[in-house]
Coordinates of C-alpha atoms and ligand atoms in Angstrom, one line a residue:
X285 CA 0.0 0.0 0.0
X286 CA 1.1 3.4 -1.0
X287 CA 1.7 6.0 2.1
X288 CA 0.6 9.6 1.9
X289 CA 3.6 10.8 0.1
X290 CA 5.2 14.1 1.9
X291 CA 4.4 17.0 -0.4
X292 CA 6.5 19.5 1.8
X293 CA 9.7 18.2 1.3
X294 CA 11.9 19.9 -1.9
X295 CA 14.3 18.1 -4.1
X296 CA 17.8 17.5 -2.8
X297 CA 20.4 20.5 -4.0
X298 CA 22.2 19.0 -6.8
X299 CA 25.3 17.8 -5.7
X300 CA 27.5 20.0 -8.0
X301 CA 26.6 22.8 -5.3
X302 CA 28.3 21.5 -2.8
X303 CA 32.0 22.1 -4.0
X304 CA 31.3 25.5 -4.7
X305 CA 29.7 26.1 -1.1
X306 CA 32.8 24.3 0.6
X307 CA 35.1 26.9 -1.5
X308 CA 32.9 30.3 -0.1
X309 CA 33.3 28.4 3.6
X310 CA 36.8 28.5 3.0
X311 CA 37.6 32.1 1.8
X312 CA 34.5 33.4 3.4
X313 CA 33.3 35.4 0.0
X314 CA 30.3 35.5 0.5
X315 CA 28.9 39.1 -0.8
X316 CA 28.1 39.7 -3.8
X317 CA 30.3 43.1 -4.6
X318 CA 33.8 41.6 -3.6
X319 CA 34.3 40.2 -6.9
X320 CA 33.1 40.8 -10.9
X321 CA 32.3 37.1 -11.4
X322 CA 30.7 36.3 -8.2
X323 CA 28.1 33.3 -8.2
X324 CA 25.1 36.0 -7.6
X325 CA 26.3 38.0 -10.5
X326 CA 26.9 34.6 -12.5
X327 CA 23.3 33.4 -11.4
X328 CA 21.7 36.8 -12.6
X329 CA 23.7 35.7 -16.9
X330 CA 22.7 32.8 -16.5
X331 CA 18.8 32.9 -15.2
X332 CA 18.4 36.1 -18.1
X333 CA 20.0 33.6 -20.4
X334 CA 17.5 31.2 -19.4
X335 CA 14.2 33.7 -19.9
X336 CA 16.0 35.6 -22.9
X337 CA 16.3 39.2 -21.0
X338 CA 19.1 41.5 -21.7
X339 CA 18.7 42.2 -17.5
X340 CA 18.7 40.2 -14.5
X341 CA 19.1 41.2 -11.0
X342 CA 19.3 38.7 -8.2
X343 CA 17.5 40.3 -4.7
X344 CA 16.4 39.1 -1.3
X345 CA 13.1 38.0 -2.4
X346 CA 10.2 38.3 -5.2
X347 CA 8.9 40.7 -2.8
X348 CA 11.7 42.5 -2.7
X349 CA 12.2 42.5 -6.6
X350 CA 8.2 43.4 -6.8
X351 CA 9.1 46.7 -4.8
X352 CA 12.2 47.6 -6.6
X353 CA 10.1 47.2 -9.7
X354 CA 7.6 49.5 -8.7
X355 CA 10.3 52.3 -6.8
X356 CA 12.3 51.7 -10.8
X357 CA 9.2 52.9 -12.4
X358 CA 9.5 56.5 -10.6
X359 CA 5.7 56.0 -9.6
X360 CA 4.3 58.7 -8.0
X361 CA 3.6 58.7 -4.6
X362 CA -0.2 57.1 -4.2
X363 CA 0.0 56.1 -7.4
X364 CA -2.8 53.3 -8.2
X365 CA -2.0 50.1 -9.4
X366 CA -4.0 47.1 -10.3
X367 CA -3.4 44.1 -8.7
X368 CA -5.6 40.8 -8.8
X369 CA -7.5 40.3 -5.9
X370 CA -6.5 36.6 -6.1
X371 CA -2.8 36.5 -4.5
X372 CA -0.4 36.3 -1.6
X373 CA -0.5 39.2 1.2
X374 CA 3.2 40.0 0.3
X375 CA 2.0 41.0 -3.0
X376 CA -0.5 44.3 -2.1
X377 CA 2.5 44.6 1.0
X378 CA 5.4 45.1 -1.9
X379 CA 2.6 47.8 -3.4
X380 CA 2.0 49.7 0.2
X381 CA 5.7 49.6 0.9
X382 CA 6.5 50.9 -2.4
X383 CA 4.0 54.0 -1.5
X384 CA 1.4 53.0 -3.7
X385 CA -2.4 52.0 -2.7
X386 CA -3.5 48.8 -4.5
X387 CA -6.7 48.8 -6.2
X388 CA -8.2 45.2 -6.1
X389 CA -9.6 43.5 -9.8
X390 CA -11.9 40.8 -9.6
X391 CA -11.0 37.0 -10.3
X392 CA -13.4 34.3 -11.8
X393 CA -13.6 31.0 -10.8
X394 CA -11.1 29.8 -12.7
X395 CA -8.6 31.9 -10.6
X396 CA -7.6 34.2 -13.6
X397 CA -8.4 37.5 -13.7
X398 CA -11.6 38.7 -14.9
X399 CA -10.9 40.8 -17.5
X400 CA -13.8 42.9 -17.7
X401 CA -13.2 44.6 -14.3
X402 CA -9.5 44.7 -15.1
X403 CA -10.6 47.1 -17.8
X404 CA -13.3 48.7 -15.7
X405 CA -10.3 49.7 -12.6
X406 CA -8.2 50.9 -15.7
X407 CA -9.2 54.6 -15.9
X408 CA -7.0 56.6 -12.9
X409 CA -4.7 54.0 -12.7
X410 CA -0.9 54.1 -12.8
X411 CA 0.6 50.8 -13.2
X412 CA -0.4 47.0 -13.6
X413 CA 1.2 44.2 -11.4
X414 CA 0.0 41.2 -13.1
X415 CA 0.2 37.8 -10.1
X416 CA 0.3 34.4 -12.1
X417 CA -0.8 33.0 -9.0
X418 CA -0.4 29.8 -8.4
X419 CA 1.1 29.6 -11.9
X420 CA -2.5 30.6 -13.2
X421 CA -1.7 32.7 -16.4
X422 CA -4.3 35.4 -16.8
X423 CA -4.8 36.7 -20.4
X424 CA -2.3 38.8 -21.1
X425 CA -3.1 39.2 -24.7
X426 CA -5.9 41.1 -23.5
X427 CA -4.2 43.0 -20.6
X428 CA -1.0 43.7 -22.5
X429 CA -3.1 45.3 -25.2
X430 CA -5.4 47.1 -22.8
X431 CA -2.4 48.3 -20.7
X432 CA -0.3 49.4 -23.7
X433 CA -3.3 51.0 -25.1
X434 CA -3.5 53.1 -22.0
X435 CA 0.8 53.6 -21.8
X436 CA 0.4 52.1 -18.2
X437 CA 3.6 49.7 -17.4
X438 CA 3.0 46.2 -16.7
X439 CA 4.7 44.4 -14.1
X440 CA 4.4 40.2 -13.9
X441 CA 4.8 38.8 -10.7
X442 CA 5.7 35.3 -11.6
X443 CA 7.0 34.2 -8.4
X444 CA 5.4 30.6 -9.0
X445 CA 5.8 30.7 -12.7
X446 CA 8.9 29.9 -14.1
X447 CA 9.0 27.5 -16.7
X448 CA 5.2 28.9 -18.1
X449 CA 4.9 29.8 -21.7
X450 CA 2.2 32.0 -23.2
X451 CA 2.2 31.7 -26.6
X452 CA 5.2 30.2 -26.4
X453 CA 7.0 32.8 -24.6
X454 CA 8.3 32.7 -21.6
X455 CA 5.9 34.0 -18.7
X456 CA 7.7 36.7 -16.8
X457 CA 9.2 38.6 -20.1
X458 CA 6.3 39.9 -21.7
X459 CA 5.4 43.0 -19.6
X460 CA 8.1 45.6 -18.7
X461 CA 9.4 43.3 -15.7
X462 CA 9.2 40.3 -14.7
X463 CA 9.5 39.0 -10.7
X464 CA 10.3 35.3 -9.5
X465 CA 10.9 33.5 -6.3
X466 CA 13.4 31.0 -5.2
X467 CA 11.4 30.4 -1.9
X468 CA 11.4 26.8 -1.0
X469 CA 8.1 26.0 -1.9
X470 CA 9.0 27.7 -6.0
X471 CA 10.8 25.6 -9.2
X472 CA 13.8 26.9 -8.1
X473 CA 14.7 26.1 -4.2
X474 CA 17.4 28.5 -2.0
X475 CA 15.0 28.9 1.0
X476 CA 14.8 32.4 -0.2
X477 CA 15.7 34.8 -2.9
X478 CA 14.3 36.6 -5.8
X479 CA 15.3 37.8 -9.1
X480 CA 13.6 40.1 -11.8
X481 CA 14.3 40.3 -15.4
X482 CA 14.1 43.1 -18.1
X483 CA 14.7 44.7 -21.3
X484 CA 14.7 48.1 -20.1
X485 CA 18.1 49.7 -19.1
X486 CA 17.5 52.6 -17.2
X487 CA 14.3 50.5 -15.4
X488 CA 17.6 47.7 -14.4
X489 CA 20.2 50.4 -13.5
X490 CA 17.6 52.1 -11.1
X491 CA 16.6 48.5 -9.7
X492 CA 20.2 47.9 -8.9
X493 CA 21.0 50.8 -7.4
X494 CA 18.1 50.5 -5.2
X495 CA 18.5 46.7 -4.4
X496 CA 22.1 47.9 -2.7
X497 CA 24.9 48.5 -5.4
X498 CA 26.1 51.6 -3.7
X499 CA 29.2 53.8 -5.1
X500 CA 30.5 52.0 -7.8
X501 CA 29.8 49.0 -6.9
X502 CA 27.3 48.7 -10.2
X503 CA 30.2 48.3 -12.4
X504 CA 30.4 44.7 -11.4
X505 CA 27.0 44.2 -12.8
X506 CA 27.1 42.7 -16.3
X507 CA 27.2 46.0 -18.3
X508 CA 26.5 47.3 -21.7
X509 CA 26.8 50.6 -23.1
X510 CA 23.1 51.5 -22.4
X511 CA 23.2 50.1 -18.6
X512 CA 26.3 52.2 -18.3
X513 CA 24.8 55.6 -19.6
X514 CA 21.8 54.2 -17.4
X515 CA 24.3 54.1 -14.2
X516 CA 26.1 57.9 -14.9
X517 CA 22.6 59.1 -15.0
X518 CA 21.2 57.6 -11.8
X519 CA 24.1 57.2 -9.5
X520 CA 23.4 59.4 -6.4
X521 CA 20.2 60.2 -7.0
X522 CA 18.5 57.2 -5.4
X523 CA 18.0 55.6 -2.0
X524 CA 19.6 51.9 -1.4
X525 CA 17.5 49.5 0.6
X526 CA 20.2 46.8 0.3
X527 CA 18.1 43.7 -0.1
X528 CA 20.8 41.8 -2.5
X529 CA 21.0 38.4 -2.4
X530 CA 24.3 36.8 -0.9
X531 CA 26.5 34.1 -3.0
X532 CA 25.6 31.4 -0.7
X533 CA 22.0 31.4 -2.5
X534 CA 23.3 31.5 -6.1
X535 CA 25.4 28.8 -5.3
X536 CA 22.7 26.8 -4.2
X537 CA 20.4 27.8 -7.2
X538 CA 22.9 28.2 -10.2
X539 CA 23.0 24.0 -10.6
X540 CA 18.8 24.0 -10.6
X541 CA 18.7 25.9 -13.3
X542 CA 19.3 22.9 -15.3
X543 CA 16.8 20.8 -14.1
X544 CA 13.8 23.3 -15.0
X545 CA 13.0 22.0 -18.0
X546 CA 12.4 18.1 -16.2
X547 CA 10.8 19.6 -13.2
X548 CA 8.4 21.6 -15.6
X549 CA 7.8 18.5 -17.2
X550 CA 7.2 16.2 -14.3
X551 CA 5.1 19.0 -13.0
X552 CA 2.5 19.0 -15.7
X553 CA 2.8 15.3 -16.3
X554 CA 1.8 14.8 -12.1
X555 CA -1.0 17.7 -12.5
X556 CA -2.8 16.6 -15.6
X557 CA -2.7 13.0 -14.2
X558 CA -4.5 14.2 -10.9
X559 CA -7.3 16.5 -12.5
X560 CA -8.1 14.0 -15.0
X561 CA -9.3 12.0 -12.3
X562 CA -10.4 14.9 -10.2
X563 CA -12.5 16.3 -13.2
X564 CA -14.4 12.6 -13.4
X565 CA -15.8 13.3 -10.1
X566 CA -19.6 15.3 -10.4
X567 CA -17.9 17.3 -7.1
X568 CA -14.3 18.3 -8.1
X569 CA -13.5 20.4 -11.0
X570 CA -10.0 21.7 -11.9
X571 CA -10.5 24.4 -14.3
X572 CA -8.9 24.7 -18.1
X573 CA -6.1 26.5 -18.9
X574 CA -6.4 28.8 -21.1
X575 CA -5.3 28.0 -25.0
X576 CA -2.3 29.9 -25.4
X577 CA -1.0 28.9 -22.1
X578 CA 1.4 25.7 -21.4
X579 CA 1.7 25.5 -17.3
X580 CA 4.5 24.2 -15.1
X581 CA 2.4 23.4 -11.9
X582 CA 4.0 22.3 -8.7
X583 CA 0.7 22.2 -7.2
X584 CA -2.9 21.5 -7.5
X585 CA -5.8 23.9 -7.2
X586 CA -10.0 22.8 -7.8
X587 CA -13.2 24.0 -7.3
X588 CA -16.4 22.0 -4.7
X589 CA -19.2 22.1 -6.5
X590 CA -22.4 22.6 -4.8
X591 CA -20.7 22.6 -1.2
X592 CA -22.1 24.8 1.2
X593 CA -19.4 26.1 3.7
X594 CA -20.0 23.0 6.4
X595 CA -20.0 20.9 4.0
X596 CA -16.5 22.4 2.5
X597 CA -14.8 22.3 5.8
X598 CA -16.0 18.4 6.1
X599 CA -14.7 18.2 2.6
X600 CA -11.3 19.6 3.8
X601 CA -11.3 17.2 7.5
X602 CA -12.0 14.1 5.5
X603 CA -8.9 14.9 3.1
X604 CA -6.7 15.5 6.2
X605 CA -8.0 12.3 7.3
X606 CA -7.0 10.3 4.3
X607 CA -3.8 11.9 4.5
X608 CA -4.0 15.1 1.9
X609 CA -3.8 18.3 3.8
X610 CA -5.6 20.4 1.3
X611 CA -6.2 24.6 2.0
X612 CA -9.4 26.0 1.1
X613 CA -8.1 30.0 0.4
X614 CA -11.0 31.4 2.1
X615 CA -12.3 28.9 5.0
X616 CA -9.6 30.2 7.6
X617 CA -9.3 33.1 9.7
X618 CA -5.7 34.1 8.3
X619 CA -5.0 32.7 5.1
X620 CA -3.3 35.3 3.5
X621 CA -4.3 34.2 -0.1
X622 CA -7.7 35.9 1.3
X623 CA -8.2 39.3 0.0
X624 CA -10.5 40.2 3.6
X625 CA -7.7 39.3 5.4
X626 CA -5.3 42.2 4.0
X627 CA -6.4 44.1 6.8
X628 CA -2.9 46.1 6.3
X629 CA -4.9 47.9 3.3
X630 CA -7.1 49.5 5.5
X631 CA -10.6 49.5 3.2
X632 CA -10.9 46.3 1.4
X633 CA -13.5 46.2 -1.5
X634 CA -16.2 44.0 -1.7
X635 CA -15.6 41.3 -4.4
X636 CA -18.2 38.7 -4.4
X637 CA -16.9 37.1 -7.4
X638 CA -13.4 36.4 -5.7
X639 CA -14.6 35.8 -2.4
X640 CA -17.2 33.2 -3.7
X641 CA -13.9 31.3 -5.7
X642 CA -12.0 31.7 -2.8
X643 CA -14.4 30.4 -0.2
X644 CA -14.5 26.9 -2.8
X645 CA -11.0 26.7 -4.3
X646 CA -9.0 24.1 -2.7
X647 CA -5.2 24.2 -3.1
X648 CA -2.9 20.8 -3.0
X649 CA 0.8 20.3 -3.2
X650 CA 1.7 18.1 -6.2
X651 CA 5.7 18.5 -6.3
X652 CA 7.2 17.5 -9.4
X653 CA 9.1 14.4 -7.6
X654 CA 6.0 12.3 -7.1
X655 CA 5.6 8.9 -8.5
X656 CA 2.4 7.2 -10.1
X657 CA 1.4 5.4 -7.3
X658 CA 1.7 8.7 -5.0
X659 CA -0.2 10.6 -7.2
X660 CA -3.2 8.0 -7.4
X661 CA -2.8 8.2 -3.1
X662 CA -3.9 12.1 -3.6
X663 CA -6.4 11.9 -6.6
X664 CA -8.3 8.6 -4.4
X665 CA -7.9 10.7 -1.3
X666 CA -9.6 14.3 -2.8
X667 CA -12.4 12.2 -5.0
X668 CA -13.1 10.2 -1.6
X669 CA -13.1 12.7 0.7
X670 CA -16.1 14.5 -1.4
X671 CA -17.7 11.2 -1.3
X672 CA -17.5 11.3 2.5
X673 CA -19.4 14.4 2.2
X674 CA -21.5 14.1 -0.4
X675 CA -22.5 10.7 -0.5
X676 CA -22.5 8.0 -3.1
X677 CA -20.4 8.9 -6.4
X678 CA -22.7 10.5 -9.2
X679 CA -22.3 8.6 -12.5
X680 CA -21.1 12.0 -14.6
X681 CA -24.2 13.2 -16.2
X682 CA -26.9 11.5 -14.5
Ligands
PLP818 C1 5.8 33.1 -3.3 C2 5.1 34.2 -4.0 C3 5.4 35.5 -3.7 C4 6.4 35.9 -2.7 O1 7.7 35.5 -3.0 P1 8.9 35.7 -1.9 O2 10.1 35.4 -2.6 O3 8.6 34.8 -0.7 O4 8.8 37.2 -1.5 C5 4.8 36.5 -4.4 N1 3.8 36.2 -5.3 C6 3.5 34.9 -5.6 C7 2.5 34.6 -6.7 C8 4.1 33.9 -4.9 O5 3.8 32.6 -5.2

């Protein structure tokens, strides 16, 4: 018999980062600035050779790299900018602590956002910060096209997207920046860390003041005669919150980045196995991505259908009982995936939409590492733990 497998543990560091550690605990280099061709500035070539950027810069955190984006774009103080309503408290914090006031856009239930709100918060605002949560790709043909229409610069939080396509290009690259996470629980695993990418010189060389680079210390950035000109222009003139990332991190993420391209693989492979049998059940439904969209889940997220809220918190007990913790985003009095729980933001809208998806949409862990036999232990637990609830199984259609 097949165990519950343990979703919370990551994939072991690939061994080719050890020698390199061992070498930093000998000469104690461990900051990024004391040398040109530190690991942190290696990572940073190599992750924008990876997405196809000319820019990278290697930070702290995605939170971290969210609020240098938004400081890089010179945004007015209070300026307004559009978040989904749909995504991790750190997300609207980045915006607050960046002196801007987030304004909330509906999601649907199939936890992308709803594009006809997006276009109805549009007017008055001053930038977009786009969260691929969960790896969810909204549709960014449409918000591209409605941003650029309007000249207001998009920002992509894809903190839990790397490895997505849209259209076949890489999520992350197609607004004006483009955020990820190496948090433990994201493709790429250093416990924590962030990096954003770009085309846009002068948006990079404010970035990287900001994140730290203070005095000269830019000119051991990789540097072209745009970043340069970029540099003259800004050095000075900007504030440094020093939230770099330290070459203990890189060293630990540089020999991941070849394994994206199975763990994107495995991830999809494990997901679409699970929701195919999640989706035969008349209680479970995982919603379709969207056509141009090709995922790289590490998790699972579906929708109860025709639960009532006791009957969704027996839904979520009865998993937990055969073994699969699952997290319903709105059911608990913290989750900070819960838009009502942002109590930071002072007013919170009223979004029934969202807060009807998030009081129904059950999140799973589904790390690329499990095996068939594990992932049939978390499809048999979800579909029998509705049954618990619900009943006898409803022949589909009947
Ligand atoms: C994890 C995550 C963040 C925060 O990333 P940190 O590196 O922990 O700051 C932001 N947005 C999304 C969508 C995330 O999944």
């Amino acid at each position: 018999m097949t165990l519950a497998p343990n979703v919370y543990d990551a994939e072991p560091i690939p061994e080719a980062a050890r020698a390199e550690i061992d070498r930093m605990l000998q000469n104690g280099d461990l900051f990024r600035y004391t040398a040109e061709e530190s690991p942190v500035a290696l990572l940073e070539k190599e992750f924008a050779e990876v997405l196809g950027t000319k820019y990278a810069l290697a930070v702290a955190s995605c939170s971290a790299a969210l609020f240098l984006s938004l400081r890089a774009l010179d945004l007015p103080r209070g300026a307004k900018v559009l978040i989904p309503a749909f995504t991790f408290a750190a997300v609207p914090s980045s915006v607050v602590h960046a002196d801007c006031v987030p304004v909330l856009v509906d999601v649907k239930d199939n936890y992308r956002i709803d594009i006809a709100d997006f276009e109805a918060k549009l007017d008055g605002a001053d930038a977009v910060l786009i969260s691929h949560m969960r790896g969810h790709t909204s549709d960014m043909d449409a918000i591209m096209a409605l941003a650029e229409a309007r000249g207001l610069p998009v920002i992509e939080d894809a903190a839990h997207s790397l490895g997505t396509k849209w259209n076949g290009r890489n999520i992350g690259t197609l607004g004006r920046i483009g955020c990820f996470s190496f948090q433990s629980y994201k493709l790429l695993n250093a416990g924590e860390g962030g990096i954003l990418v770009t085309d846009d010189a002068n948006l990079v060389a404010r970035a990287v003041i900001m994140s730290g680079a203070y005095e000269h210390n830019w000119k051991k950035h990789k540097h072209d005669a745009d970043l340069l000109a970029a540099f003259a222009r800004w050095q000075n003139q900007l504030p440094l919150y020093n939230t770099r990332l330290n070459n203990l991190s890189a060293a630990i993420i540089r020999p991941q980045l070849n394994e994206i391209p199975r763990r994107v693989q495995d991830g999809r492979r494990n997901h679409d196995y699970v929701a195919a049998q999640l989706n035969a059940s008349a209680w479970l439904t995982v919603p379709d991505p969207l056509g141009p969209e090709e995922r790289a889940p590490d998790s699972i997220q579906f929708n109860l259908v025709g639960f009532d809220d006791a009957e969704t918190l027996a839904f979520q007990d009865a998993a937990a009982r055969r073994g699969v913790k699952v997290q319903v985003f709105g059911m608990s009095d913290d989750n900070a995936r819960a838009f009502w729980n942002w109590q930071f933001l002072g007013e919170v809208p009223e979004l029934p939409q969202t807060r009807a998806m998030l009081s129904r949409a059950c999140d799973a862990r589904l790390p690329a590492r499990l095996r068939r036999a594990e992932l049939d232990f978390v499809a048999q637990a979800l579909t029998s733990a509705a049954e618990d609830v619900k009943g006898e199984a409803l022949a589909y259609g009947t």
